[in-house]
PDB file of C-alpha atoms in Angstrom:
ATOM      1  CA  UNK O  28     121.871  75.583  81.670  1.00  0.00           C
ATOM      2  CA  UNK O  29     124.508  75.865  84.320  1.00  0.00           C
ATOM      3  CA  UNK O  30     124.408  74.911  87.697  1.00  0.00           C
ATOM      4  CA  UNK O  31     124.480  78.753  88.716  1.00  0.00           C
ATOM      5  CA  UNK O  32     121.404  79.437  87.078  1.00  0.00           C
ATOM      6  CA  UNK O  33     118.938  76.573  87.951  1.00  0.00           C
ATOM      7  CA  UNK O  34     117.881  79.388  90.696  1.00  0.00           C
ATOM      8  CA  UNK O  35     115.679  80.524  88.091  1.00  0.00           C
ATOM      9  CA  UNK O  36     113.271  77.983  86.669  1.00  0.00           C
ATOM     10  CA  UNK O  37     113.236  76.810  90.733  1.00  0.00           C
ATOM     11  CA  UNK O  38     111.861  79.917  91.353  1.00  0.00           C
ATOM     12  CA  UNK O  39     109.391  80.601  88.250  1.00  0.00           C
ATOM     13  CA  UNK O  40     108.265  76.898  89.800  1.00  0.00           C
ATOM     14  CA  UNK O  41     107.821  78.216  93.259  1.00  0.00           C
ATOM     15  CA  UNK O  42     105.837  81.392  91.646  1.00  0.00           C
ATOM     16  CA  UNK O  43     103.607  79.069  89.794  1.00  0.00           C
ATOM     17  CA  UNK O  44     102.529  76.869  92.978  1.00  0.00           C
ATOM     18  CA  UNK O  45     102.227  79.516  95.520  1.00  0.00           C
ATOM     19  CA  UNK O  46      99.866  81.080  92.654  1.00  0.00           C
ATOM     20  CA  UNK O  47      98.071  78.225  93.274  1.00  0.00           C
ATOM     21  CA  UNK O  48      97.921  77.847  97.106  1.00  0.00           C
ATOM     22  CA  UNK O  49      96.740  81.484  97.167  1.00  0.00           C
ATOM     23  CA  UNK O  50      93.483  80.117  95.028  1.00  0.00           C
ATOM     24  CA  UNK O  51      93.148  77.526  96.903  1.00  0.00           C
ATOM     25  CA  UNK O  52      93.622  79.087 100.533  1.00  0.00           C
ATOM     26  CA  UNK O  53      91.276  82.411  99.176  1.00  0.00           C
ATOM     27  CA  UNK O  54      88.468  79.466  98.633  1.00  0.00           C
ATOM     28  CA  UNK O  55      89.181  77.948 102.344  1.00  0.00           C
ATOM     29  CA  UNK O  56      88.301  81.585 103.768  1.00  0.00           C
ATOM     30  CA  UNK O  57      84.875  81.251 103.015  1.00  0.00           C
ATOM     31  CA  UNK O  58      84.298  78.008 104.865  1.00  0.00           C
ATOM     32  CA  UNK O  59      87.265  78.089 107.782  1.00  0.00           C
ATOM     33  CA  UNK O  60      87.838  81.558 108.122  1.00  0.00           C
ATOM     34  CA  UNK O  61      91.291  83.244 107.480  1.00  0.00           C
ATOM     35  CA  UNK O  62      93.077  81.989 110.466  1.00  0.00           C
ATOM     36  CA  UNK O  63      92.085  78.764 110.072  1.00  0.00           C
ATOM     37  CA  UNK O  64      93.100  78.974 106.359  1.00  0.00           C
ATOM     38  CA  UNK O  65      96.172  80.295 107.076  1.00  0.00           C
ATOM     39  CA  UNK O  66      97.613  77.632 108.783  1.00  0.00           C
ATOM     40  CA  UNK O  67      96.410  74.854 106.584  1.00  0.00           C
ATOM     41  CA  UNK O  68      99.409  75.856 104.453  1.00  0.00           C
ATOM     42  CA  UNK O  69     101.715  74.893 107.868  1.00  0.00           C
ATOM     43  CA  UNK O  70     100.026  71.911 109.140  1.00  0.00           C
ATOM     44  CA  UNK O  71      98.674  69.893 106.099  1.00  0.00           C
ATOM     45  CA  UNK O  72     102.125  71.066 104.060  1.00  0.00           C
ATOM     46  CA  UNK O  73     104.646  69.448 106.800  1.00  0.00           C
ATOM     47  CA  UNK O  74     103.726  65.883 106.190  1.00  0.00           C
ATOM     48  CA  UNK O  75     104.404  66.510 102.253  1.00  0.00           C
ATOM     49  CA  UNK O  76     108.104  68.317 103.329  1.00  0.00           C
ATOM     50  CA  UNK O  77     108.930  65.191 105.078  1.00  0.00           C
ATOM     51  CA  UNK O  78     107.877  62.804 102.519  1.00  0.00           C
ATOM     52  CA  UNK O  79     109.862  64.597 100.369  1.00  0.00           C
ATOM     53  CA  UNK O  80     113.214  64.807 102.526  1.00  0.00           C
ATOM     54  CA  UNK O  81     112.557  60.920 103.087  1.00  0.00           C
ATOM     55  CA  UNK O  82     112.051  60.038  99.060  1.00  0.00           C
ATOM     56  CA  UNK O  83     115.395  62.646  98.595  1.00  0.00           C
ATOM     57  CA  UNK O  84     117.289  60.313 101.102  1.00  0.00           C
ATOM     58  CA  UNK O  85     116.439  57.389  99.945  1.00  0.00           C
ATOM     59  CA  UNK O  86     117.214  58.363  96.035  1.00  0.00           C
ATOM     60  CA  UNK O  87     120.131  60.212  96.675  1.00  0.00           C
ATOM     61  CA  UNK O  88     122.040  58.323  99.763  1.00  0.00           C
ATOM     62  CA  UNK O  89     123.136  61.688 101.191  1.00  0.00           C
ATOM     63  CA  UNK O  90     122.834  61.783 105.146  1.00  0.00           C
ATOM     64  CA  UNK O  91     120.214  64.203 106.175  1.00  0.00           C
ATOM     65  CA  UNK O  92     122.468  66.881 108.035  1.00  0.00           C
ATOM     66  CA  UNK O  93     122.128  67.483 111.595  1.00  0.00           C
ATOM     67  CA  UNK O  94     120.878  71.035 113.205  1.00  0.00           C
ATOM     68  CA  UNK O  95     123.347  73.238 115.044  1.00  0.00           C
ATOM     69  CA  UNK O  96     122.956  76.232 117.478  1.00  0.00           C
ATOM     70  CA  UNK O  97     123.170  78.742 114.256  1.00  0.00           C
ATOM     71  CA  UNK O  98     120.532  76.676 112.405  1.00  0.00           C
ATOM     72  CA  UNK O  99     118.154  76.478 114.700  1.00  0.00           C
ATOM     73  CA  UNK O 100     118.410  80.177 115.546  1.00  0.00           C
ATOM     74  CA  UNK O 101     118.200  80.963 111.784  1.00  0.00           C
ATOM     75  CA  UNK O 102     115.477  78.665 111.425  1.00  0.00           C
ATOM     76  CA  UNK O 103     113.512  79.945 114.124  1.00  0.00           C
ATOM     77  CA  UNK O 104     113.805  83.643 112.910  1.00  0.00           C
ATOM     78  CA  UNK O 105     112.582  82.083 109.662  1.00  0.00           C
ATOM     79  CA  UNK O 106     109.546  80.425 111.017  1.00  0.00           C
ATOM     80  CA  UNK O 107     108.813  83.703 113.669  1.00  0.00           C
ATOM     81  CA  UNK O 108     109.026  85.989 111.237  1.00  0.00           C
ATOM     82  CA  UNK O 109     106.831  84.072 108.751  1.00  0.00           C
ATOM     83  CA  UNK O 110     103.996  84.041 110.848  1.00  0.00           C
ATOM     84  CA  UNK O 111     104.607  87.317 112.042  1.00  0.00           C
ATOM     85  CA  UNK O 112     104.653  88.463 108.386  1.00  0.00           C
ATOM     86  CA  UNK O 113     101.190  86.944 107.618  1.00  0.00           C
ATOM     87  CA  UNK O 114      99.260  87.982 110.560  1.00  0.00           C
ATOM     88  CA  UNK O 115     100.572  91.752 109.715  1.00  0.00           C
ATOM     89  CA  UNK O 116      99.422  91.476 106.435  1.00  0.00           C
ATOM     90  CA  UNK O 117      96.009  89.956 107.337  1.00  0.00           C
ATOM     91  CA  UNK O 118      95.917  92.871 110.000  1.00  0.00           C
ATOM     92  CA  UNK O 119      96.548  95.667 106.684  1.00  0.00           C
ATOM     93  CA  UNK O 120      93.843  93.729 104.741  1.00  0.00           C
ATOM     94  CA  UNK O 121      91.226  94.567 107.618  1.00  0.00           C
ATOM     95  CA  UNK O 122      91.873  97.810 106.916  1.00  0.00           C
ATOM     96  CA  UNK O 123      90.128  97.477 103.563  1.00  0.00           C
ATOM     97  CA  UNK O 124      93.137  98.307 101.608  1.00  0.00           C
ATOM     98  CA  UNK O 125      93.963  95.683  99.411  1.00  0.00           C
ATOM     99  CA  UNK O 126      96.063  97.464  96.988  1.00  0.00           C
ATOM    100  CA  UNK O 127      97.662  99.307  99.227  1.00  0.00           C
ATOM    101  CA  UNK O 128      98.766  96.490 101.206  1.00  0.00           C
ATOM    102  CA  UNK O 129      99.903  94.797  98.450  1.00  0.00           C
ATOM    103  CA  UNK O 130     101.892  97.546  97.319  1.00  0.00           C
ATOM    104  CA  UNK O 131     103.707  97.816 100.522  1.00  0.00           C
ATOM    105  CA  UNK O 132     104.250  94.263 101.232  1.00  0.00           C
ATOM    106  CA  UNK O 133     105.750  93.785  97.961  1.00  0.00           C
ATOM    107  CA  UNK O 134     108.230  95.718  98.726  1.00  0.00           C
ATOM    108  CA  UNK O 135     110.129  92.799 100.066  1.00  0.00           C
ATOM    109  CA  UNK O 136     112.398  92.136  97.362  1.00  0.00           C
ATOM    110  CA  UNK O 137     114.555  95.891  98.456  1.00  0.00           C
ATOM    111  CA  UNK O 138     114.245  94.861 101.963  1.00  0.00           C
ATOM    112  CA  UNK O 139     115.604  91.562 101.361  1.00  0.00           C
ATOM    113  CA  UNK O 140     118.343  93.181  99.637  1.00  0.00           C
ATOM    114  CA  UNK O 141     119.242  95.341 102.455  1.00  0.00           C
ATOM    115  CA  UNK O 142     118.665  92.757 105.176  1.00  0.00           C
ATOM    116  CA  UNK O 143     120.652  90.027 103.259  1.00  0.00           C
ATOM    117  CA  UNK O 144     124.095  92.581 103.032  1.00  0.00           C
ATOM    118  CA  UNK O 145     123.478  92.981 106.210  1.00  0.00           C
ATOM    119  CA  UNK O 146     123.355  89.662 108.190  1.00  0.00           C
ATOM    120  CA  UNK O 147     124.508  87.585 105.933  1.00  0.00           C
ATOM    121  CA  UNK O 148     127.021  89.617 103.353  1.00  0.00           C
ATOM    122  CA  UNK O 149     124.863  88.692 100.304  1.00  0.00           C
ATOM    123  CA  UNK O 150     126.713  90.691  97.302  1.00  0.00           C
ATOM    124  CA  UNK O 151     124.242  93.547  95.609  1.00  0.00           C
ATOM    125  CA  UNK O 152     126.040  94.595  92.084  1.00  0.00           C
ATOM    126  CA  UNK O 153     124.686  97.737  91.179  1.00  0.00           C
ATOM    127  CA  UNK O 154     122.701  95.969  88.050  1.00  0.00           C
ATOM    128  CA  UNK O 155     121.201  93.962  90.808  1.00  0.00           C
ATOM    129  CA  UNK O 156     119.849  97.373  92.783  1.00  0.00           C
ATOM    130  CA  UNK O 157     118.401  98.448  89.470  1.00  0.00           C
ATOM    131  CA  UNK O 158     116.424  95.631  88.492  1.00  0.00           C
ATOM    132  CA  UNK O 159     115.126  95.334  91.948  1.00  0.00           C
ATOM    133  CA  UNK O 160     114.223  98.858  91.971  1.00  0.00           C
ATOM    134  CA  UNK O 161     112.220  98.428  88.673  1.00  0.00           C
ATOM    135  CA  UNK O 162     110.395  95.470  89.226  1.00  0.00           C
ATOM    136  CA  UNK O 163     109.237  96.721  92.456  1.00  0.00           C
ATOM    137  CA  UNK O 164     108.081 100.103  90.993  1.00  0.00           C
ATOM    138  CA  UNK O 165     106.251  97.996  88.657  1.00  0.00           C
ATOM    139  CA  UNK O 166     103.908  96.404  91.606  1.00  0.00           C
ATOM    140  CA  UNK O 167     103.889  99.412  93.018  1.00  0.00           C
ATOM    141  CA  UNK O 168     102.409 100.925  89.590  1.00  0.00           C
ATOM    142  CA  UNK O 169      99.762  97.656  89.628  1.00  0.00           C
ATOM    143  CA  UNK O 170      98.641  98.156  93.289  1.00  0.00           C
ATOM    144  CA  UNK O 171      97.376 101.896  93.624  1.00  0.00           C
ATOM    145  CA  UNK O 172      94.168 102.769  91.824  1.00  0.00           C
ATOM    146  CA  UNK O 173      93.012 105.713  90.042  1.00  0.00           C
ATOM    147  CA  UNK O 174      92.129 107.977  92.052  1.00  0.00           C
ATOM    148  CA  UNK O 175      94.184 107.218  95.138  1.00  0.00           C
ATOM    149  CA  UNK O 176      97.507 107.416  96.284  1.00  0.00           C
ATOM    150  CA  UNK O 177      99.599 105.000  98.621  1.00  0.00           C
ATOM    151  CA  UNK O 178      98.846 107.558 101.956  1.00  0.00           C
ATOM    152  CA  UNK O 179      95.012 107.639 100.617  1.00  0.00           C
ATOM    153  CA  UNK O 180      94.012 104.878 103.464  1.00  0.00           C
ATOM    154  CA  UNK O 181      95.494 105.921 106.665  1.00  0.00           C
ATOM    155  CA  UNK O 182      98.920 105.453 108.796  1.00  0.00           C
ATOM    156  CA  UNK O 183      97.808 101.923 109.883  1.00  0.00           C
ATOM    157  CA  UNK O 184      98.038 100.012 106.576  1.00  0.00           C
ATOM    158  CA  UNK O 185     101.540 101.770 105.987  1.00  0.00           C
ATOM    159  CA  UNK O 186     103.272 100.764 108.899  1.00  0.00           C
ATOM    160  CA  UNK O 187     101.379  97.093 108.833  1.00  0.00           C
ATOM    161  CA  UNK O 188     102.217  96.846 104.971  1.00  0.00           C
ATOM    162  CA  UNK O 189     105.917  98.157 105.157  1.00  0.00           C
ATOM    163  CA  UNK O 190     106.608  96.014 108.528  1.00  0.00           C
ATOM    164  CA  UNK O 191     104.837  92.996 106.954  1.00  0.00           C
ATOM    165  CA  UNK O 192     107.035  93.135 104.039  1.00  0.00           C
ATOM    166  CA  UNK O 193     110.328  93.766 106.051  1.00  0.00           C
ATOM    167  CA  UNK O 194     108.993  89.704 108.286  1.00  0.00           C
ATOM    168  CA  UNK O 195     108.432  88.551 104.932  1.00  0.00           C
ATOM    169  CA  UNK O 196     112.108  90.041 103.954  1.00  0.00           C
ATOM    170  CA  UNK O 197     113.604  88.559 106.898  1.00  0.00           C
ATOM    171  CA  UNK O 198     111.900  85.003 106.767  1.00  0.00           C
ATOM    172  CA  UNK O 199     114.018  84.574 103.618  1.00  0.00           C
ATOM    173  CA  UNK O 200     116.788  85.903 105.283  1.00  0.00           C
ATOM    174  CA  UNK O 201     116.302  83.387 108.066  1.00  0.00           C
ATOM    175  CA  UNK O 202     115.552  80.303 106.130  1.00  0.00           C
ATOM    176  CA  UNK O 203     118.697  81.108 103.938  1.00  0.00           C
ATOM    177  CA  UNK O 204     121.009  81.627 106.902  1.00  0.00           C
ATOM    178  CA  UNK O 205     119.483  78.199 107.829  1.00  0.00           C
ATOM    179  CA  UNK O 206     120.471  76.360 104.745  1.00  0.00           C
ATOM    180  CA  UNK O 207     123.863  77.619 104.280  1.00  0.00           C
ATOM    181  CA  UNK O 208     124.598  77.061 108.461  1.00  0.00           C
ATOM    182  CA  UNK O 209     124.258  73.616 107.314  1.00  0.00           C
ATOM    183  CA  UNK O 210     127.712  71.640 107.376  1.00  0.00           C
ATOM    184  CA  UNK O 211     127.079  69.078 104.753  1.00  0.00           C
ATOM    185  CA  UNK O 212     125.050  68.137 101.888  1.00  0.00           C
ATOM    186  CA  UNK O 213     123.910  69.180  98.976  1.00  0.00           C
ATOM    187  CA  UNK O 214     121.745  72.392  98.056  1.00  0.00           C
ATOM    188  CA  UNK O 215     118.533  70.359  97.587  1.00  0.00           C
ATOM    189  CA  UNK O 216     119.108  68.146 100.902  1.00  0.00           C
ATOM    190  CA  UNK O 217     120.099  71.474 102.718  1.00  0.00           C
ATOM    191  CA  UNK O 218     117.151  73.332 101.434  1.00  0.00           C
ATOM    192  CA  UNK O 219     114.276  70.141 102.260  1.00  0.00           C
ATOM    193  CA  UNK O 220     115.724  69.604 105.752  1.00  0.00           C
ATOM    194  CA  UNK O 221     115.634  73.350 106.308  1.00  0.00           C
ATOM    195  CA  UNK O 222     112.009  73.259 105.164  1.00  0.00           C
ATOM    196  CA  UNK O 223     111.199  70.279 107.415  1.00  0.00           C
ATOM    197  CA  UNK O 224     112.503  71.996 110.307  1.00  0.00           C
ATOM    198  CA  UNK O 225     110.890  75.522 109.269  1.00  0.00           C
ATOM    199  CA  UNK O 226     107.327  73.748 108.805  1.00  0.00           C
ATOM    200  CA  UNK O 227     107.497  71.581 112.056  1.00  0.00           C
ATOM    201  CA  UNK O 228     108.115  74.951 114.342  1.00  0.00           C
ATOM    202  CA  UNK O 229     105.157  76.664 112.428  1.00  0.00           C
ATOM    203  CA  UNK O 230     102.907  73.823 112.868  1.00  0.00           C
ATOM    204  CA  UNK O 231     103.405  73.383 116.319  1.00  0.00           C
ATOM    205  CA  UNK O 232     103.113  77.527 117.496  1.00  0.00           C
ATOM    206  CA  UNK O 233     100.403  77.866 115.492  1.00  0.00           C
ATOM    207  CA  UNK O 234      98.612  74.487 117.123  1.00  0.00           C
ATOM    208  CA  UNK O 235      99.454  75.876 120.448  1.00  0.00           C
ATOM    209  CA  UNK O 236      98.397  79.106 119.509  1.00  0.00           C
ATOM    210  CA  UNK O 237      94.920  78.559 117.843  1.00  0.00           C
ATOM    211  CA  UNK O 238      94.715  75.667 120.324  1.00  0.00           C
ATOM    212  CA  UNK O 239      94.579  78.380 123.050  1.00  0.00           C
ATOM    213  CA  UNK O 240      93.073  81.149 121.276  1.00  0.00           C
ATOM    214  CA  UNK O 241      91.169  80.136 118.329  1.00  0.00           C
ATOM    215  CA  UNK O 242      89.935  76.703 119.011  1.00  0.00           C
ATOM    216  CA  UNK O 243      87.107  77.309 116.796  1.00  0.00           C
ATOM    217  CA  UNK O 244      89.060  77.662 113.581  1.00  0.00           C
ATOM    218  CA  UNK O 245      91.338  74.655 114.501  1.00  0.00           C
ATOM    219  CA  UNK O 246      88.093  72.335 114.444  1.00  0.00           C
ATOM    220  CA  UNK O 247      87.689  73.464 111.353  1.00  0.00           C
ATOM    221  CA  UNK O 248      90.429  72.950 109.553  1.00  0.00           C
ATOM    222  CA  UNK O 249      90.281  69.613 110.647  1.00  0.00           C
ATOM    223  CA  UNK O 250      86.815  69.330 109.250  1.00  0.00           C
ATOM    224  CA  UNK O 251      87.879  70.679 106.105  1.00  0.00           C
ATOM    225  CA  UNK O 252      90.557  68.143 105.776  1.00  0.00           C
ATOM    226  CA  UNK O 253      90.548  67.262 101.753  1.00  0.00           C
ATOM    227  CA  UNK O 254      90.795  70.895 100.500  1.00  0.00           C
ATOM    228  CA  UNK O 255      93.213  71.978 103.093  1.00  0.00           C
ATOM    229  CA  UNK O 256      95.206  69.072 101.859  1.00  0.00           C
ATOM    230  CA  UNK O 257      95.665  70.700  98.624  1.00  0.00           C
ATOM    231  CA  UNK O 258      96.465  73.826 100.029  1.00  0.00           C
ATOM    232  CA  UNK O 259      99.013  72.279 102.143  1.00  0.00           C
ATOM    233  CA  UNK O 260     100.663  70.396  99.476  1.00  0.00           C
ATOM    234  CA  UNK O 261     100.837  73.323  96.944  1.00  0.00           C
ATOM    235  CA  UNK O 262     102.277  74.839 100.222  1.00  0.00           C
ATOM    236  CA  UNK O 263     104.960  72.668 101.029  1.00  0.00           C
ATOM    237  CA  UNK O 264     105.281  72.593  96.866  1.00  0.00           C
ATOM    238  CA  UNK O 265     106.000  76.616  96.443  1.00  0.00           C
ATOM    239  CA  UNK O 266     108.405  76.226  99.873  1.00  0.00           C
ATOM    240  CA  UNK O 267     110.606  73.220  98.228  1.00  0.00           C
ATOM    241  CA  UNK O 268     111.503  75.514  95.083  1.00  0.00           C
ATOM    242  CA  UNK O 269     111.971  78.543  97.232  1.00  0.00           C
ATOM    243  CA  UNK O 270     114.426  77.086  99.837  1.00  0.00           C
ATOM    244  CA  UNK O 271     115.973  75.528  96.484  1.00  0.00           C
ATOM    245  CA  UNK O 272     115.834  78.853  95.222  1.00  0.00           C
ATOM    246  CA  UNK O 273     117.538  80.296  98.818  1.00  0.00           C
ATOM    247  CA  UNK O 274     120.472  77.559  98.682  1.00  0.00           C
ATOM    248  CA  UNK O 275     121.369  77.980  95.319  1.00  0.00           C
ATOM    249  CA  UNK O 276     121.803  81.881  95.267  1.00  0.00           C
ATOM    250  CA  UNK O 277     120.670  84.889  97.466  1.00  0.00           C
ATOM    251  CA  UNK O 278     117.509  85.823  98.732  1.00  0.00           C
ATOM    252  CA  UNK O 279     117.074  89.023  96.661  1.00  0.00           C
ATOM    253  CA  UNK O 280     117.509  87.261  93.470  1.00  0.00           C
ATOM    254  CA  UNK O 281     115.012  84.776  94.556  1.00  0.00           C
ATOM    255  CA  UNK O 282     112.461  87.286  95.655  1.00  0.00           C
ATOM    256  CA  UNK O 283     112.833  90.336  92.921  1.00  0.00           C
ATOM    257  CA  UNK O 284     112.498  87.465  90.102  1.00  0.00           C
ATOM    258  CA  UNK O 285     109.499  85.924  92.104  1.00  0.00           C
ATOM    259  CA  UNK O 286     107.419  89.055  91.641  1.00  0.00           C
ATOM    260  CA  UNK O 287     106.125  87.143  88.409  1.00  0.00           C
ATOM    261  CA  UNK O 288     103.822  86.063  90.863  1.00  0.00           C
ATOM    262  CA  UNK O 289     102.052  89.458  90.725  1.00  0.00           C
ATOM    263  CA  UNK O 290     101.432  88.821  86.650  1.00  0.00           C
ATOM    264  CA  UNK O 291     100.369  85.126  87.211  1.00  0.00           C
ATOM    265  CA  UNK O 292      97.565  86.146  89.847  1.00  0.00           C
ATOM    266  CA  UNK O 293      96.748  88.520  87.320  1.00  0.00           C
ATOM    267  CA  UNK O 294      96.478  86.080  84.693  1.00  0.00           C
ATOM    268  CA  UNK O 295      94.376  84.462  86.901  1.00  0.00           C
ATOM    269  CA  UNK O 296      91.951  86.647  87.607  1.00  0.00           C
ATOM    270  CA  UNK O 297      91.877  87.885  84.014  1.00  0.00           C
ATOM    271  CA  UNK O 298      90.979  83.966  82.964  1.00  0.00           C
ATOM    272  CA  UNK O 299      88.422  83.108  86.176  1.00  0.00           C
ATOM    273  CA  UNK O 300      87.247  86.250  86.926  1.00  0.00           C
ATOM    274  CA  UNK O 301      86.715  87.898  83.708  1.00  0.00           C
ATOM    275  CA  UNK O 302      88.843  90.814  85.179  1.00  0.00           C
ATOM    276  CA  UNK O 303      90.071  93.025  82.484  1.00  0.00           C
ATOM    277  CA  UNK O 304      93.205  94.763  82.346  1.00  0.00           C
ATOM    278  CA  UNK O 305      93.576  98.442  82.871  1.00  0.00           C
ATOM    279  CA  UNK O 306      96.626 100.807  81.449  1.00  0.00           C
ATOM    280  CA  UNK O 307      98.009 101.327  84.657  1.00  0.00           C
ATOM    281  CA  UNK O 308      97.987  97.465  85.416  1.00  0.00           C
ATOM    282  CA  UNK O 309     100.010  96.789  81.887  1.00  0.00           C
ATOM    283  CA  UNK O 310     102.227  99.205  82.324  1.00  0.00           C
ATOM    284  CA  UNK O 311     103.365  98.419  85.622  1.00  0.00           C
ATOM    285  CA  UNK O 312     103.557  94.449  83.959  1.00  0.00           C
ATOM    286  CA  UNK O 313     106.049  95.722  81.503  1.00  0.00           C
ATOM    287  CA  UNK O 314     108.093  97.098  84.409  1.00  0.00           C
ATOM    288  CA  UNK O 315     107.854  94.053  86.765  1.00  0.00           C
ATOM    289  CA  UNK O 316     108.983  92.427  83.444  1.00  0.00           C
ATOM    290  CA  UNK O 317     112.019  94.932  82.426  1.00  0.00           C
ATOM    291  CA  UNK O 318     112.981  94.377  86.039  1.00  0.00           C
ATOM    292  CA  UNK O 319     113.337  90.947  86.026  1.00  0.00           C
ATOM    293  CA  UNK O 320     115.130  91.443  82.833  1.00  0.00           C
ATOM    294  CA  UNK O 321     117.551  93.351  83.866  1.00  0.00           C
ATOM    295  CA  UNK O 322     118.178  90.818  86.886  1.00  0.00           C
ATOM    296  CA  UNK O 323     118.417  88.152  84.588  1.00  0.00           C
ATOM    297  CA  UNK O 324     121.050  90.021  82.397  1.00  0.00           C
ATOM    298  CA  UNK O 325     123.058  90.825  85.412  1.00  0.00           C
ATOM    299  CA  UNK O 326     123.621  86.831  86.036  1.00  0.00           C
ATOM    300  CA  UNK O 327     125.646  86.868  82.820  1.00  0.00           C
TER     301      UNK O 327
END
């Protein structure tokens, strides 16, 4: 495999662990709460990020690069927006509208797209548009039951669903600006010090923030210290191989090809929660999966 396309098992990688810290934060709500659960993947993952900068310094040699004005302003945007992102989605979820959420959020990978010509001249072939456009119909397909439609719940879940995918959209676009503002090193040093930096602003607004606000779940995330760990290192896991996945080609690639996420938390739920499979659900699988096809065949 070429150097050009290591983007892809990075990100099947990233899928596959972020798969995992969704299990595992979904099992801290029930003890911590969701705020408190959400942040375990900020403030128990940025100890693993800089053990793993450290052990990449120490194998590789390379100097870990120093920030500039545009890296910290990209990096900031990334970490905002991130947060931003999640607490909007959270919000939707309230609304008792799962799918719907889902549906909206996910559509990320287009507004990546658009955001990433944008600010940071990211090339979109037309192949590119197409597979996007597919795979995302595809989780569109999966999200909306029988029976309803994706205005069936209200305005609020819409806006908080489409502006908590455009955060989401623009955290990648952030953390990638970040990476390639970068002067020196290599992708994978790039990407880890990016995530260091991205981590250590999360952790410390959201420990000012729930230290104000929400002292409550704060204790308890420190109480809860072991399982949070695993969240937090599954966390910091997933965010390695997607700021891998940012350095070594653009955002939308990364983010169309990491809707496989959608079939592995169905797999998921098929094999723990003896969830079966409906039409609708395979046949919006078999688009996810044409999409990414078709994304894959336009690396060629």
């Amino acid at each position: 495999m070429t150097t050009s396309l290591l983007w892809i098992p990075v990100t099947l990688a990233a899928a596959a662990a972020q798969t995992g810290r969704n299990a595992t934060q979904r099992r801290l709500t029930e003890t911590i709460g969701t705020v408190g659960a959400t942040q375990v993947r900020f403030l128990y993952g940025f100890p693993f990020a800089l053990l793993a900068l450290a052990v990449m310094n120490l194998v590789t040699g390379e100097v870990v690069p120093g920030p500039n004005a545009t890296f910290l302003t990209y990096a900031l945007t990334g970490a905002v927006t991130q947060i931003l992102a999640t607490a909007l989605m959270l919000a939707a979820m309230r609304e008792r509208a799962f799918s719907v959420v889902t549906a909206y959020t996910k559509t990320e990978p287009v507004q990546v797209a658009l955001f990433g010509l944008v600010l940071l001249g990211d090339h979109l072939t037309p192949a590119m548009g197409l597979a996007i456009a597919v795979a995302t119909s595809g989780v569109l397909l999966m999200s909306v039951k029988p029976g309803t439609s994706l205005t069936s719940s209200g305005v609020k879940p819409i806006f908080f669903g489409l502006a908590s995918g455009a955060f989401f959209a623009l955290a990648a676009i952030g953390f990638r600006g970040a990476i390639l503002s970068l002067d020196e090193g290599s992708p994978l040093i790039r990407a880890s010090t990016t995530l260091v930096w991205g981590l250590g602003l999360q952790t410390t607004i959201l420990l000012i923030w729930l230290g104000l606000f929400d002292r409550k779940a704060l204790m308890a995330s420190f109480k809860a210290w072991r399982p949070s760990l695993g969240a937090g290192f599954l966390g910091a896991l997933a965010s390695q191989f997607w700021f891998i996945g940012f350095a070594l080609t653009t955002a939308a690639n990364v983010r169309t090809l990491a809707l496989v996420e959608v079939l592995m938390a169905q797999a998921v739920s098929h094999r723990f929660l003896a969830q079966a499979t409906t039409r609708r659900e395979l046949a919006g699988m078999l688009l996810i999966l044409a999409g990414v096809g078709l994304l894959l065949l336009a690396q060629r």
